């Protein structure tokens, strides 16, 4: 039990220590709001793109391309989305809240927390499977997110323009270029690969610090029941259902923890930005991000401890 506890602590504490550094950066005003926006944009457009390229270029496709894992994760995501969509439409009558709530339930912060979570448990040499899943899950998140918010602000959903925008996502571009170089056998000189590796190593820590510095609490008076529902769904209900199914389907080790990083992590920061831009309830979306991020330090620890205690990884 003690060793299981240590593994769970080692998986979660480093992530939230980095986020705490970001909270201190904000507290002591070392970066202002405009600077945070610029740094966040740089991390997203440059660092994440390089990270995706580097990790996929250095991977062994024979061991990291897991079709069963891809199919399970995609199907589970669609099932969660459909159930959330139907349930929230039935319960919540306000269209702006509907879009924000559905996103909060199905869309996690997999990109920011997935790789460090897997890396903390298994080591950085085992994160290739998780990186590969980012290239699959992120486009699905973007397409379903836009479809949801467009539906509830009454606009027409057009798949082709959205799909083109997804392909322009820096992470997807990095993944595609990395896969092309790998499959085509195009060598990258060590003098170039080394700095790319250094940027890759800095990406997750910097992104987590920026996430911590970006937290802003809003009023919860007008949407407390909706917020509580989203927190419980995102951190408890969805993980319980998906992880139970994953265990019965035989997923273990890195594959299982990758599913933890997809379905047990807090609401995606991108859901708040999209809610702001697409006439959804941005205050509710922002509170979902902040509160699930704060509480996930407990729930992720609990899920990791439970799975480790059951000898599932």
PDB file of C-alpha atoms in Angstrom:
ATOM      1  CA  UNK A   1       0.000   0.000   0.000  1.00  0.00           C
ATOM      2  CA  UNK A   2       2.849   2.380   0.859  1.00  0.00           C
ATOM      3  CA  UNK A   3       4.471   1.890  -2.557  1.00  0.00           C
ATOM      4  CA  UNK A   4       1.106   2.453  -4.271  1.00  0.00           C
ATOM      5  CA  UNK A   5       0.671   5.679  -2.321  1.00  0.00           C
ATOM      6  CA  UNK A   6       4.143   6.850  -3.335  1.00  0.00           C
ATOM      7  CA  UNK A   7       3.418   6.165  -7.017  1.00  0.00           C
ATOM      8  CA  UNK A   8       0.153   8.133  -6.806  1.00  0.00           C
ATOM      9  CA  UNK A   9       1.876  11.043  -5.053  1.00  0.00           C
ATOM     10  CA  UNK A  10       4.702  11.001  -7.586  1.00  0.00           C
ATOM     11  CA  UNK A  11       2.201  11.150 -10.446  1.00  0.00           C
ATOM     12  CA  UNK A  12       0.181  14.099  -9.162  1.00  0.00           C
ATOM     13  CA  UNK A  13       2.343  16.310  -6.923  1.00  0.00           C
ATOM     14  CA  UNK A  14       4.846  17.461  -9.612  1.00  0.00           C
ATOM     15  CA  UNK A  15       1.994  18.645 -11.833  1.00  0.00           C
ATOM     16  CA  UNK A  16       0.341  20.733  -9.151  1.00  0.00           C
ATOM     17  CA  UNK A  17       3.652  22.056  -7.840  1.00  0.00           C
ATOM     18  CA  UNK A  18       4.226  23.586 -11.270  1.00  0.00           C
ATOM     19  CA  UNK A  19       0.704  25.012 -11.280  1.00  0.00           C
ATOM     20  CA  UNK A  20       1.350  26.443  -7.802  1.00  0.00           C
ATOM     21  CA  UNK A  21       4.444  28.203  -9.169  1.00  0.00           C
ATOM     22  CA  UNK A  22       2.104  29.837 -11.679  1.00  0.00           C
ATOM     23  CA  UNK A  23      -0.256  30.899  -8.888  1.00  0.00           C
ATOM     24  CA  UNK A  24       2.708  32.572  -7.147  1.00  0.00           C
ATOM     25  CA  UNK A  25       3.728  34.258 -10.391  1.00  0.00           C
ATOM     26  CA  UNK A  26       0.250  35.764 -10.544  1.00  0.00           C
ATOM     27  CA  UNK A  27       0.159  36.639  -6.830  1.00  0.00           C
ATOM     28  CA  UNK A  28       3.406  38.609  -7.012  1.00  0.00           C
ATOM     29  CA  UNK A  29       2.471  40.125 -10.396  1.00  0.00           C
ATOM     30  CA  UNK A  30       5.593  38.893 -12.161  1.00  0.00           C
ATOM     31  CA  UNK A  31       3.559  38.707 -15.368  1.00  0.00           C
ATOM     32  CA  UNK A  32       0.554  40.814 -16.268  1.00  0.00           C
ATOM     33  CA  UNK A  33      -2.531  39.534 -18.075  1.00  0.00           C
ATOM     34  CA  UNK A  34      -1.342  40.678 -21.510  1.00  0.00           C
ATOM     35  CA  UNK A  35       2.064  39.019 -21.067  1.00  0.00           C
ATOM     36  CA  UNK A  36       0.389  35.775 -20.004  1.00  0.00           C
ATOM     37  CA  UNK A  37      -1.703  35.805 -23.175  1.00  0.00           C
ATOM     38  CA  UNK A  38       1.396  36.251 -25.348  1.00  0.00           C
ATOM     39  CA  UNK A  39       3.385  33.535 -23.552  1.00  0.00           C
ATOM     40  CA  UNK A  40       0.434  31.161 -23.693  1.00  0.00           C
ATOM     41  CA  UNK A  41       0.111  31.776 -27.437  1.00  0.00           C
ATOM     42  CA  UNK A  42       3.825  31.090 -27.906  1.00  0.00           C
ATOM     43  CA  UNK A  43       3.621  27.828 -25.934  1.00  0.00           C
ATOM     44  CA  UNK A  44       0.597  26.691 -27.921  1.00  0.00           C
ATOM     45  CA  UNK A  45       1.780  27.674 -31.398  1.00  0.00           C
ATOM     46  CA  UNK A  46       5.511  26.941 -31.087  1.00  0.00           C
ATOM     47  CA  UNK A  47       6.338  24.718 -28.126  1.00  0.00           C
ATOM     48  CA  UNK A  48       3.461  22.255 -28.495  1.00  0.00           C
ATOM     49  CA  UNK A  49       4.033  21.977 -32.233  1.00  0.00           C
ATOM     50  CA  UNK A  50       7.716  21.152 -31.686  1.00  0.00           C
ATOM     51  CA  UNK A  51       6.833  18.721 -28.880  1.00  0.00           C
ATOM     52  CA  UNK A  52       4.431  16.816 -31.118  1.00  0.00           C
ATOM     53  CA  UNK A  53       6.988  16.675 -33.945  1.00  0.00           C
ATOM     54  CA  UNK A  54       9.826  15.546 -31.668  1.00  0.00           C
ATOM     55  CA  UNK A  55       7.883  12.879 -29.785  1.00  0.00           C
ATOM     56  CA  UNK A  56       6.346  11.332 -32.907  1.00  0.00           C
ATOM     57  CA  UNK A  57       9.581  11.528 -34.914  1.00  0.00           C
ATOM     58  CA  UNK A  58      11.407   9.643 -32.138  1.00  0.00           C
ATOM     59  CA  UNK A  59       8.744   7.013 -31.620  1.00  0.00           C
ATOM     60  CA  UNK A  60       8.565   3.398 -32.725  1.00  0.00           C
ATOM     61  CA  UNK A  61       5.283   3.131 -34.611  1.00  0.00           C
ATOM     62  CA  UNK A  62       5.196  -0.631 -34.180  1.00  0.00           C
ATOM     63  CA  UNK A  63       4.843  -0.262 -30.406  1.00  0.00           C
ATOM     64  CA  UNK A  64       3.143   3.132 -30.008  1.00  0.00           C
ATOM     65  CA  UNK A  65       0.405   2.917 -32.633  1.00  0.00           C
ATOM     66  CA  UNK A  66      -2.347   1.176 -30.682  1.00  0.00           C
ATOM     67  CA  UNK A  67      -5.496   0.788 -32.832  1.00  0.00           C
ATOM     68  CA  UNK A  68      -7.476  -0.819 -29.994  1.00  0.00           C
ATOM     69  CA  UNK A  69      -6.669   2.097 -27.700  1.00  0.00           C
ATOM     70  CA  UNK A  70      -7.543   4.644 -30.395  1.00  0.00           C
ATOM     71  CA  UNK A  71     -10.889   2.966 -31.134  1.00  0.00           C
ATOM     72  CA  UNK A  72     -11.790   2.612 -27.453  1.00  0.00           C
ATOM     73  CA  UNK A  73     -10.895   6.230 -26.610  1.00  0.00           C
ATOM     74  CA  UNK A  74     -12.788   7.631 -29.612  1.00  0.00           C
ATOM     75  CA  UNK A  75     -15.892   5.510 -28.972  1.00  0.00           C
ATOM     76  CA  UNK A  76     -15.834   6.330 -25.248  1.00  0.00           C
ATOM     77  CA  UNK A  77     -15.512  10.039 -26.038  1.00  0.00           C
ATOM     78  CA  UNK A  78     -18.494   9.938 -28.400  1.00  0.00           C
ATOM     79  CA  UNK A  79     -20.597   7.989 -25.884  1.00  0.00           C
ATOM     80  CA  UNK A  80     -19.768  10.491 -23.120  1.00  0.00           C
ATOM     81  CA  UNK A  81     -20.574  13.349 -25.492  1.00  0.00           C
ATOM     82  CA  UNK A  82     -23.954  11.933 -26.586  1.00  0.00           C
ATOM     83  CA  UNK A  83     -25.062  11.135 -23.033  1.00  0.00           C
ATOM     84  CA  UNK A  84     -23.946  14.587 -21.816  1.00  0.00           C
ATOM     85  CA  UNK A  85     -25.670  16.298 -24.738  1.00  0.00           C
ATOM     86  CA  UNK A  86     -29.013  14.534 -24.249  1.00  0.00           C
ATOM     87  CA  UNK A  87     -28.973  14.758 -20.457  1.00  0.00           C
ATOM     88  CA  UNK A  88     -28.035  18.432 -20.278  1.00  0.00           C
ATOM     89  CA  UNK A  89     -30.513  19.459 -22.993  1.00  0.00           C
ATOM     90  CA  UNK A  90     -33.245  17.702 -20.970  1.00  0.00           C
ATOM     91  CA  UNK A  91     -32.251  19.268 -17.632  1.00  0.00           C
ATOM     92  CA  UNK A  92     -30.906  22.744 -18.486  1.00  0.00           C
ATOM     93  CA  UNK A  93     -33.154  25.103 -20.469  1.00  0.00           C
ATOM     94  CA  UNK A  94     -30.692  27.966 -20.973  1.00  0.00           C
ATOM     95  CA  UNK A  95     -28.900  27.568 -24.320  1.00  0.00           C
ATOM     96  CA  UNK A  96     -25.777  29.480 -23.247  1.00  0.00           C
ATOM     97  CA  UNK A  97     -25.329  27.229 -20.238  1.00  0.00           C
ATOM     98  CA  UNK A  98     -26.041  24.107 -22.263  1.00  0.00           C
ATOM     99  CA  UNK A  99     -23.014  24.593 -24.508  1.00  0.00           C
ATOM    100  CA  UNK A 100     -20.674  25.417 -21.628  1.00  0.00           C
ATOM    101  CA  UNK A 101     -21.864  22.434 -19.570  1.00  0.00           C
ATOM    102  CA  UNK A 102     -21.587  19.898 -22.391  1.00  0.00           C
ATOM    103  CA  UNK A 103     -18.022  21.024 -23.110  1.00  0.00           C
ATOM    104  CA  UNK A 104     -17.150  20.802 -19.411  1.00  0.00           C
ATOM    105  CA  UNK A 105     -18.300  17.189 -19.259  1.00  0.00           C
ATOM    106  CA  UNK A 106     -16.663  15.730 -22.379  1.00  0.00           C
ATOM    107  CA  UNK A 107     -13.601  17.950 -22.958  1.00  0.00           C
ATOM    108  CA  UNK A 108     -10.629  17.459 -20.646  1.00  0.00           C
ATOM    109  CA  UNK A 109      -7.259  19.124 -20.196  1.00  0.00           C
ATOM    110  CA  UNK A 110      -5.589  16.088 -21.738  1.00  0.00           C
ATOM    111  CA  UNK A 111      -3.067  18.125 -23.716  1.00  0.00           C
ATOM    112  CA  UNK A 112      -1.601  19.923 -20.693  1.00  0.00           C
ATOM    113  CA  UNK A 113      -1.816  17.154 -18.107  1.00  0.00           C
ATOM    114  CA  UNK A 114      -1.637  13.925 -20.121  1.00  0.00           C
ATOM    115  CA  UNK A 115       2.056  13.815 -20.975  1.00  0.00           C
ATOM    116  CA  UNK A 116       3.358  14.927 -17.534  1.00  0.00           C
ATOM    117  CA  UNK A 117       1.021  12.468 -15.788  1.00  0.00           C
ATOM    118  CA  UNK A 118       2.222   9.493 -17.857  1.00  0.00           C
ATOM    119  CA  UNK A 119       5.829  10.710 -17.724  1.00  0.00           C
ATOM    120  CA  UNK A 120       5.785  11.019 -13.917  1.00  0.00           C
ATOM    121  CA  UNK A 121       4.690   7.386 -13.567  1.00  0.00           C
ATOM    122  CA  UNK A 122       6.513   5.567 -16.361  1.00  0.00           C
ATOM    123  CA  UNK A 123       9.276   7.980 -17.391  1.00  0.00           C
ATOM    124  CA  UNK A 124       9.587  10.274 -20.396  1.00  0.00           C
ATOM    125  CA  UNK A 125      10.613   7.402 -22.660  1.00  0.00           C
ATOM    126  CA  UNK A 126       7.086   5.958 -22.344  1.00  0.00           C
ATOM    127  CA  UNK A 127       5.053   9.011 -23.387  1.00  0.00           C
ATOM    128  CA  UNK A 128       4.970   8.221 -27.120  1.00  0.00           C
ATOM    129  CA  UNK A 129       1.625   6.404 -26.845  1.00  0.00           C
ATOM    130  CA  UNK A 130       0.126   9.431 -25.076  1.00  0.00           C
ATOM    131  CA  UNK A 131       1.554  11.807 -27.685  1.00  0.00           C
ATOM    132  CA  UNK A 132       0.019   9.697 -30.443  1.00  0.00           C
ATOM    133  CA  UNK A 133      -3.370   9.893 -28.711  1.00  0.00           C
ATOM    134  CA  UNK A 134      -3.177  13.696 -28.588  1.00  0.00           C
ATOM    135  CA  UNK A 135      -3.116  13.698 -32.394  1.00  0.00           C
ATOM    136  CA  UNK A 136      -6.358  11.667 -32.363  1.00  0.00           C
ATOM    137  CA  UNK A 137      -8.298  13.200 -29.468  1.00  0.00           C
ATOM    138  CA  UNK A 138      -7.587  16.918 -30.001  1.00  0.00           C
ATOM    139  CA  UNK A 139      -9.290  17.081 -33.439  1.00  0.00           C
ATOM    140  CA  UNK A 140     -12.341  15.295 -31.985  1.00  0.00           C
ATOM    141  CA  UNK A 141     -12.450  17.777 -29.096  1.00  0.00           C
ATOM    142  CA  UNK A 142     -12.302  20.717 -31.496  1.00  0.00           C
ATOM    143  CA  UNK A 143     -14.966  19.425 -33.892  1.00  0.00           C
ATOM    144  CA  UNK A 144     -17.406  18.414 -31.135  1.00  0.00           C
ATOM    145  CA  UNK A 145     -16.772  21.648 -29.239  1.00  0.00           C
ATOM    146  CA  UNK A 146     -17.514  23.873 -32.234  1.00  0.00           C
ATOM    147  CA  UNK A 147     -20.554  21.769 -33.172  1.00  0.00           C
ATOM    148  CA  UNK A 148     -21.944  22.133 -29.635  1.00  0.00           C
ATOM    149  CA  UNK A 149     -21.450  25.867 -29.270  1.00  0.00           C
ATOM    150  CA  UNK A 150     -22.693  26.617 -32.786  1.00  0.00           C
ATOM    151  CA  UNK A 151     -25.813  24.530 -32.114  1.00  0.00           C
ATOM    152  CA  UNK A 152     -26.748  26.504 -29.019  1.00  0.00           C
ATOM    153  CA  UNK A 153     -26.141  29.933 -30.466  1.00  0.00           C
ATOM    154  CA  UNK A 154     -28.324  29.069 -33.460  1.00  0.00           C
ATOM    155  CA  UNK A 155     -25.732  29.177 -36.204  1.00  0.00           C
ATOM    156  CA  UNK A 156     -25.278  26.639 -38.978  1.00  0.00           C
ATOM    157  CA  UNK A 157     -22.572  24.040 -38.429  1.00  0.00           C
ATOM    158  CA  UNK A 158     -20.281  23.571 -41.430  1.00  0.00           C
ATOM    159  CA  UNK A 159     -17.915  20.614 -41.184  1.00  0.00           C
ATOM    160  CA  UNK A 160     -15.382  21.427 -43.932  1.00  0.00           C
ATOM    161  CA  UNK A 161     -14.234  24.858 -42.652  1.00  0.00           C
ATOM    162  CA  UNK A 162     -13.946  23.452 -39.124  1.00  0.00           C
ATOM    163  CA  UNK A 163     -11.958  20.446 -40.349  1.00  0.00           C
ATOM    164  CA  UNK A 164      -9.592  22.767 -42.220  1.00  0.00           C
ATOM    165  CA  UNK A 165      -9.095  24.812 -39.041  1.00  0.00           C
ATOM    166  CA  UNK A 166      -8.393  21.603 -37.122  1.00  0.00           C
ATOM    167  CA  UNK A 167      -5.675  20.704 -39.638  1.00  0.00           C
ATOM    168  CA  UNK A 168      -4.137  24.148 -39.043  1.00  0.00           C
ATOM    169  CA  UNK A 169      -3.905  23.499 -35.303  1.00  0.00           C
ATOM    170  CA  UNK A 170      -0.164  23.776 -34.453  1.00  0.00           C
ATOM    171  CA  UNK A 171      -0.207  20.481 -32.536  1.00  0.00           C
ATOM    172  CA  UNK A 172      -1.791  18.660 -35.463  1.00  0.00           C
ATOM    173  CA  UNK A 173       0.665  20.272 -37.895  1.00  0.00           C
ATOM    174  CA  UNK A 174       3.576  19.160 -35.707  1.00  0.00           C
ATOM    175  CA  UNK A 175       2.165  15.630 -35.491  1.00  0.00           C
ATOM    176  CA  UNK A 176       1.629  15.371 -39.264  1.00  0.00           C
ATOM    177  CA  UNK A 177       5.127  16.677 -40.081  1.00  0.00           C
ATOM    178  CA  UNK A 178       6.695  14.386 -37.469  1.00  0.00           C
ATOM    179  CA  UNK A 179       4.827  11.363 -38.849  1.00  0.00           C
ATOM    180  CA  UNK A 180       5.862  12.279 -42.410  1.00  0.00           C
ATOM    181  CA  UNK A 181       9.553  12.563 -41.456  1.00  0.00           C
ATOM    182  CA  UNK A 182       9.348   9.267 -39.553  1.00  0.00           C
ATOM    183  CA  UNK A 183       7.547   7.267 -42.245  1.00  0.00           C
ATOM    184  CA  UNK A 184       9.596   8.759 -45.086  1.00  0.00           C
ATOM    185  CA  UNK A 185      12.835   8.091 -43.201  1.00  0.00           C
ATOM    186  CA  UNK A 186      14.006  11.703 -43.481  1.00  0.00           C
ATOM    187  CA  UNK A 187      16.912  12.176 -41.040  1.00  0.00           C
ATOM    188  CA  UNK A 188      17.046  15.217 -38.772  1.00  0.00           C
ATOM    189  CA  UNK A 189      20.630  16.249 -37.883  1.00  0.00           C
ATOM    190  CA  UNK A 190      21.548  15.807 -34.216  1.00  0.00           C
ATOM    191  CA  UNK A 191      22.502  19.467 -34.021  1.00  0.00           C
ATOM    192  CA  UNK A 192      18.859  20.312 -34.838  1.00  0.00           C
ATOM    193  CA  UNK A 193      17.254  17.447 -32.913  1.00  0.00           C
ATOM    194  CA  UNK A 194      18.970  18.356 -29.630  1.00  0.00           C
ATOM    195  CA  UNK A 195      17.435  21.855 -29.269  1.00  0.00           C
ATOM    196  CA  UNK A 196      14.076  20.435 -30.364  1.00  0.00           C
ATOM    197  CA  UNK A 197      14.391  17.952 -27.504  1.00  0.00           C
ATOM    198  CA  UNK A 198      15.234  20.746 -25.066  1.00  0.00           C
ATOM    199  CA  UNK A 199      12.153  22.701 -26.138  1.00  0.00           C
ATOM    200  CA  UNK A 200      10.061  19.540 -25.787  1.00  0.00           C
ATOM    201  CA  UNK A 201      11.320  19.035 -22.232  1.00  0.00           C
ATOM    202  CA  UNK A 202      10.363  22.611 -21.334  1.00  0.00           C
ATOM    203  CA  UNK A 203       6.893  22.528 -22.901  1.00  0.00           C
ATOM    204  CA  UNK A 204       4.825  20.795 -20.222  1.00  0.00           C
ATOM    205  CA  UNK A 205       6.396  22.596 -17.226  1.00  0.00           C
ATOM    206  CA  UNK A 206       5.974  25.993 -18.864  1.00  0.00           C
ATOM    207  CA  UNK A 207       2.388  25.236 -19.930  1.00  0.00           C
ATOM    208  CA  UNK A 208       1.469  24.148 -16.382  1.00  0.00           C
ATOM    209  CA  UNK A 209       3.008  27.275 -14.863  1.00  0.00           C
ATOM    210  CA  UNK A 210       1.033  29.444 -17.290  1.00  0.00           C
ATOM    211  CA  UNK A 211      -2.125  27.480 -16.448  1.00  0.00           C
ATOM    212  CA  UNK A 212      -1.627  28.185 -12.747  1.00  0.00           C
ATOM    213  CA  UNK A 213      -1.002  31.875 -13.419  1.00  0.00           C
ATOM    214  CA  UNK A 214      -4.147  32.121 -15.535  1.00  0.00           C
ATOM    215  CA  UNK A 215      -6.647  30.988 -12.874  1.00  0.00           C
ATOM    216  CA  UNK A 216      -9.386  33.505 -12.099  1.00  0.00           C
ATOM    217  CA  UNK A 217     -12.328  32.744  -9.841  1.00  0.00           C
ATOM    218  CA  UNK A 218     -15.724  34.092 -10.909  1.00  0.00           C
ATOM    219  CA  UNK A 219     -19.002  34.338  -9.052  1.00  0.00           C
ATOM    220  CA  UNK A 220     -20.865  31.047  -8.683  1.00  0.00           C
ATOM    221  CA  UNK A 221     -24.169  32.390  -7.335  1.00  0.00           C
ATOM    222  CA  UNK A 222     -26.092  32.257 -10.598  1.00  0.00           C
ATOM    223  CA  UNK A 223     -24.961  28.788 -11.694  1.00  0.00           C
ATOM    224  CA  UNK A 224     -23.968  26.827  -8.585  1.00  0.00           C
ATOM    225  CA  UNK A 225     -26.076  23.692  -9.347  1.00  0.00           C
ATOM    226  CA  UNK A 226     -24.752  23.584 -12.920  1.00  0.00           C
ATOM    227  CA  UNK A 227     -21.167  24.007 -11.679  1.00  0.00           C
ATOM    228  CA  UNK A 228     -21.521  21.215  -9.104  1.00  0.00           C
ATOM    229  CA  UNK A 229     -22.973  18.910 -11.757  1.00  0.00           C
ATOM    230  CA  UNK A 230     -20.092  19.618 -14.156  1.00  0.00           C
ATOM    231  CA  UNK A 231     -17.479  19.040 -11.442  1.00  0.00           C
ATOM    232  CA  UNK A 232     -18.998  15.692 -10.421  1.00  0.00           C
ATOM    233  CA  UNK A 233     -19.447  14.577 -14.029  1.00  0.00           C
ATOM    234  CA  UNK A 234     -15.947  15.591 -15.148  1.00  0.00           C
ATOM    235  CA  UNK A 235     -13.991  14.259 -12.161  1.00  0.00           C
ATOM    236  CA  UNK A 236     -16.069  11.363 -10.790  1.00  0.00           C
ATOM    237  CA  UNK A 237     -18.866  10.035 -13.021  1.00  0.00           C
ATOM    238  CA  UNK A 238     -17.141   9.994 -16.424  1.00  0.00           C
ATOM    239  CA  UNK A 239     -13.875   8.503 -15.069  1.00  0.00           C
ATOM    240  CA  UNK A 240     -15.753   5.813 -13.112  1.00  0.00           C
ATOM    241  CA  UNK A 241     -17.704   4.641 -16.158  1.00  0.00           C
ATOM    242  CA  UNK A 242     -14.889   4.855 -18.728  1.00  0.00           C
ATOM    243  CA  UNK A 243     -12.145   3.356 -16.549  1.00  0.00           C
ATOM    244  CA  UNK A 244     -14.392   0.465 -15.513  1.00  0.00           C
ATOM    245  CA  UNK A 245     -15.060  -0.262 -19.188  1.00  0.00           C
ATOM    246  CA  UNK A 246     -11.349   0.092 -20.003  1.00  0.00           C
ATOM    247  CA  UNK A 247     -10.320  -2.398 -17.329  1.00  0.00           C
ATOM    248  CA  UNK A 248     -12.901  -4.915 -18.547  1.00  0.00           C
ATOM    249  CA  UNK A 249     -11.588  -4.421 -22.094  1.00  0.00           C
ATOM    250  CA  UNK A 250      -8.125  -5.409 -20.908  1.00  0.00           C
ATOM    251  CA  UNK A 251      -6.240  -2.092 -20.952  1.00  0.00           C
ATOM    252  CA  UNK A 252      -3.296  -1.945 -18.546  1.00  0.00           C
ATOM    253  CA  UNK A 253      -0.071  -0.044 -17.870  1.00  0.00           C
ATOM    254  CA  UNK A 254       0.685   2.977 -20.120  1.00  0.00           C
ATOM    255  CA  UNK A 255      -2.515   2.521 -22.141  1.00  0.00           C
ATOM    256  CA  UNK A 256      -4.691   2.615 -19.015  1.00  0.00           C
ATOM    257  CA  UNK A 257      -2.938   5.661 -17.558  1.00  0.00           C
ATOM    258  CA  UNK A 258      -3.283   7.365 -20.947  1.00  0.00           C
ATOM    259  CA  UNK A 259      -7.042   6.830 -20.635  1.00  0.00           C
ATOM    260  CA  UNK A 260      -6.825   8.294 -17.123  1.00  0.00           C
ATOM    261  CA  UNK A 261      -5.176  11.373 -18.599  1.00  0.00           C
ATOM    262  CA  UNK A 262      -7.965  11.705 -21.175  1.00  0.00           C
ATOM    263  CA  UNK A 263     -11.019  11.037 -19.028  1.00  0.00           C
ATOM    264  CA  UNK A 264      -9.963  11.962 -15.462  1.00  0.00           C
ATOM    265  CA  UNK A 265      -8.255  15.313 -15.993  1.00  0.00           C
ATOM    266  CA  UNK A 266     -10.083  18.642 -15.408  1.00  0.00           C
ATOM    267  CA  UNK A 267     -11.994  20.733 -17.927  1.00  0.00           C
ATOM    268  CA  UNK A 268      -9.938  22.009 -20.848  1.00  0.00           C
ATOM    269  CA  UNK A 269      -8.747  25.605 -20.715  1.00  0.00           C
ATOM    270  CA  UNK A 270      -9.749  25.871 -24.379  1.00  0.00           C
ATOM    271  CA  UNK A 271     -13.401  25.374 -23.411  1.00  0.00           C
ATOM    272  CA  UNK A 272     -13.354  28.731 -21.598  1.00  0.00           C
ATOM    273  CA  UNK A 273     -11.774  30.550 -24.557  1.00  0.00           C
ATOM    274  CA  UNK A 274     -14.288  29.016 -26.974  1.00  0.00           C
ATOM    275  CA  UNK A 275     -17.213  29.892 -24.696  1.00  0.00           C
ATOM    276  CA  UNK A 276     -16.046  33.519 -24.710  1.00  0.00           C
ATOM    277  CA  UNK A 277     -15.748  33.634 -28.488  1.00  0.00           C
ATOM    278  CA  UNK A 278     -18.976  31.796 -29.327  1.00  0.00           C
ATOM    279  CA  UNK A 279     -21.616  33.457 -27.122  1.00  0.00           C
ATOM    280  CA  UNK A 280     -21.766  30.722 -24.501  1.00  0.00           C
ATOM    281  CA  UNK A 281     -21.727  31.159 -20.699  1.00  0.00           C
ATOM    282  CA  UNK A 282     -18.065  32.103 -20.310  1.00  0.00           C
ATOM    283  CA  UNK A 283     -18.328  32.654 -16.545  1.00  0.00           C
ATOM    284  CA  UNK A 284     -19.677  29.126 -15.993  1.00  0.00           C
ATOM    285  CA  UNK A 285     -17.059  27.691 -18.369  1.00  0.00           C
ATOM    286  CA  UNK A 286     -14.275  29.554 -16.561  1.00  0.00           C
ATOM    287  CA  UNK A 287     -15.426  28.354 -13.151  1.00  0.00           C
ATOM    288  CA  UNK A 288     -15.583  24.778 -14.461  1.00  0.00           C
ATOM    289  CA  UNK A 289     -11.928  25.046 -15.501  1.00  0.00           C
ATOM    290  CA  UNK A 290     -10.792  26.598 -12.218  1.00  0.00           C
ATOM    291  CA  UNK A 291     -12.732  24.374  -9.808  1.00  0.00           C
ATOM    292  CA  UNK A 292     -12.101  21.084 -11.627  1.00  0.00           C
ATOM    293  CA  UNK A 293      -8.400  21.957 -11.911  1.00  0.00           C
ATOM    294  CA  UNK A 294      -8.191  22.660  -8.173  1.00  0.00           C
ATOM    295  CA  UNK A 295     -10.144  19.547  -7.138  1.00  0.00           C
ATOM    296  CA  UNK A 296      -8.461  17.235  -9.653  1.00  0.00           C
ATOM    297  CA  UNK A 297      -5.328  17.150  -7.504  1.00  0.00           C
ATOM    298  CA  UNK A 298      -7.430  15.012  -5.136  1.00  0.00           C
ATOM    299  CA  UNK A 299      -9.440  13.022  -7.670  1.00  0.00           C
ATOM    300  CA  UNK A 300      -6.562  12.174 -10.041  1.00  0.00           C
ATOM    301  CA  UNK A 301      -4.542  11.053  -7.021  1.00  0.00           C
ATOM    302  CA  UNK A 302      -7.489   8.874  -5.983  1.00  0.00           C
ATOM    303  CA  UNK A 303      -7.889   7.256  -9.412  1.00  0.00           C
ATOM    304  CA  UNK A 304      -4.141   6.569  -9.733  1.00  0.00           C
ATOM    305  CA  UNK A 305      -3.994   5.119  -6.204  1.00  0.00           C
ATOM    306  CA  UNK A 306      -7.018   2.916  -6.866  1.00  0.00           C
ATOM    307  CA  UNK A 307      -5.680   1.538 -10.152  1.00  0.00           C
ATOM    308  CA  UNK A 308      -2.204   0.986  -8.695  1.00  0.00           C
ATOM    309  CA  UNK A 309      -3.684  -0.775  -5.637  1.00  0.00           C
ATOM    310  CA  UNK A 310      -5.547  -3.124  -8.006  1.00  0.00           C
ATOM    311  CA  UNK A 311      -2.231  -3.866  -9.775  1.00  0.00           C
ATOM    312  CA  UNK A 312      -3.560  -2.560 -13.078  1.00  0.00           C
ATOM    313  CA  UNK A 313      -0.271  -0.826 -13.954  1.00  0.00           C
TER     314      UNK A 313
END
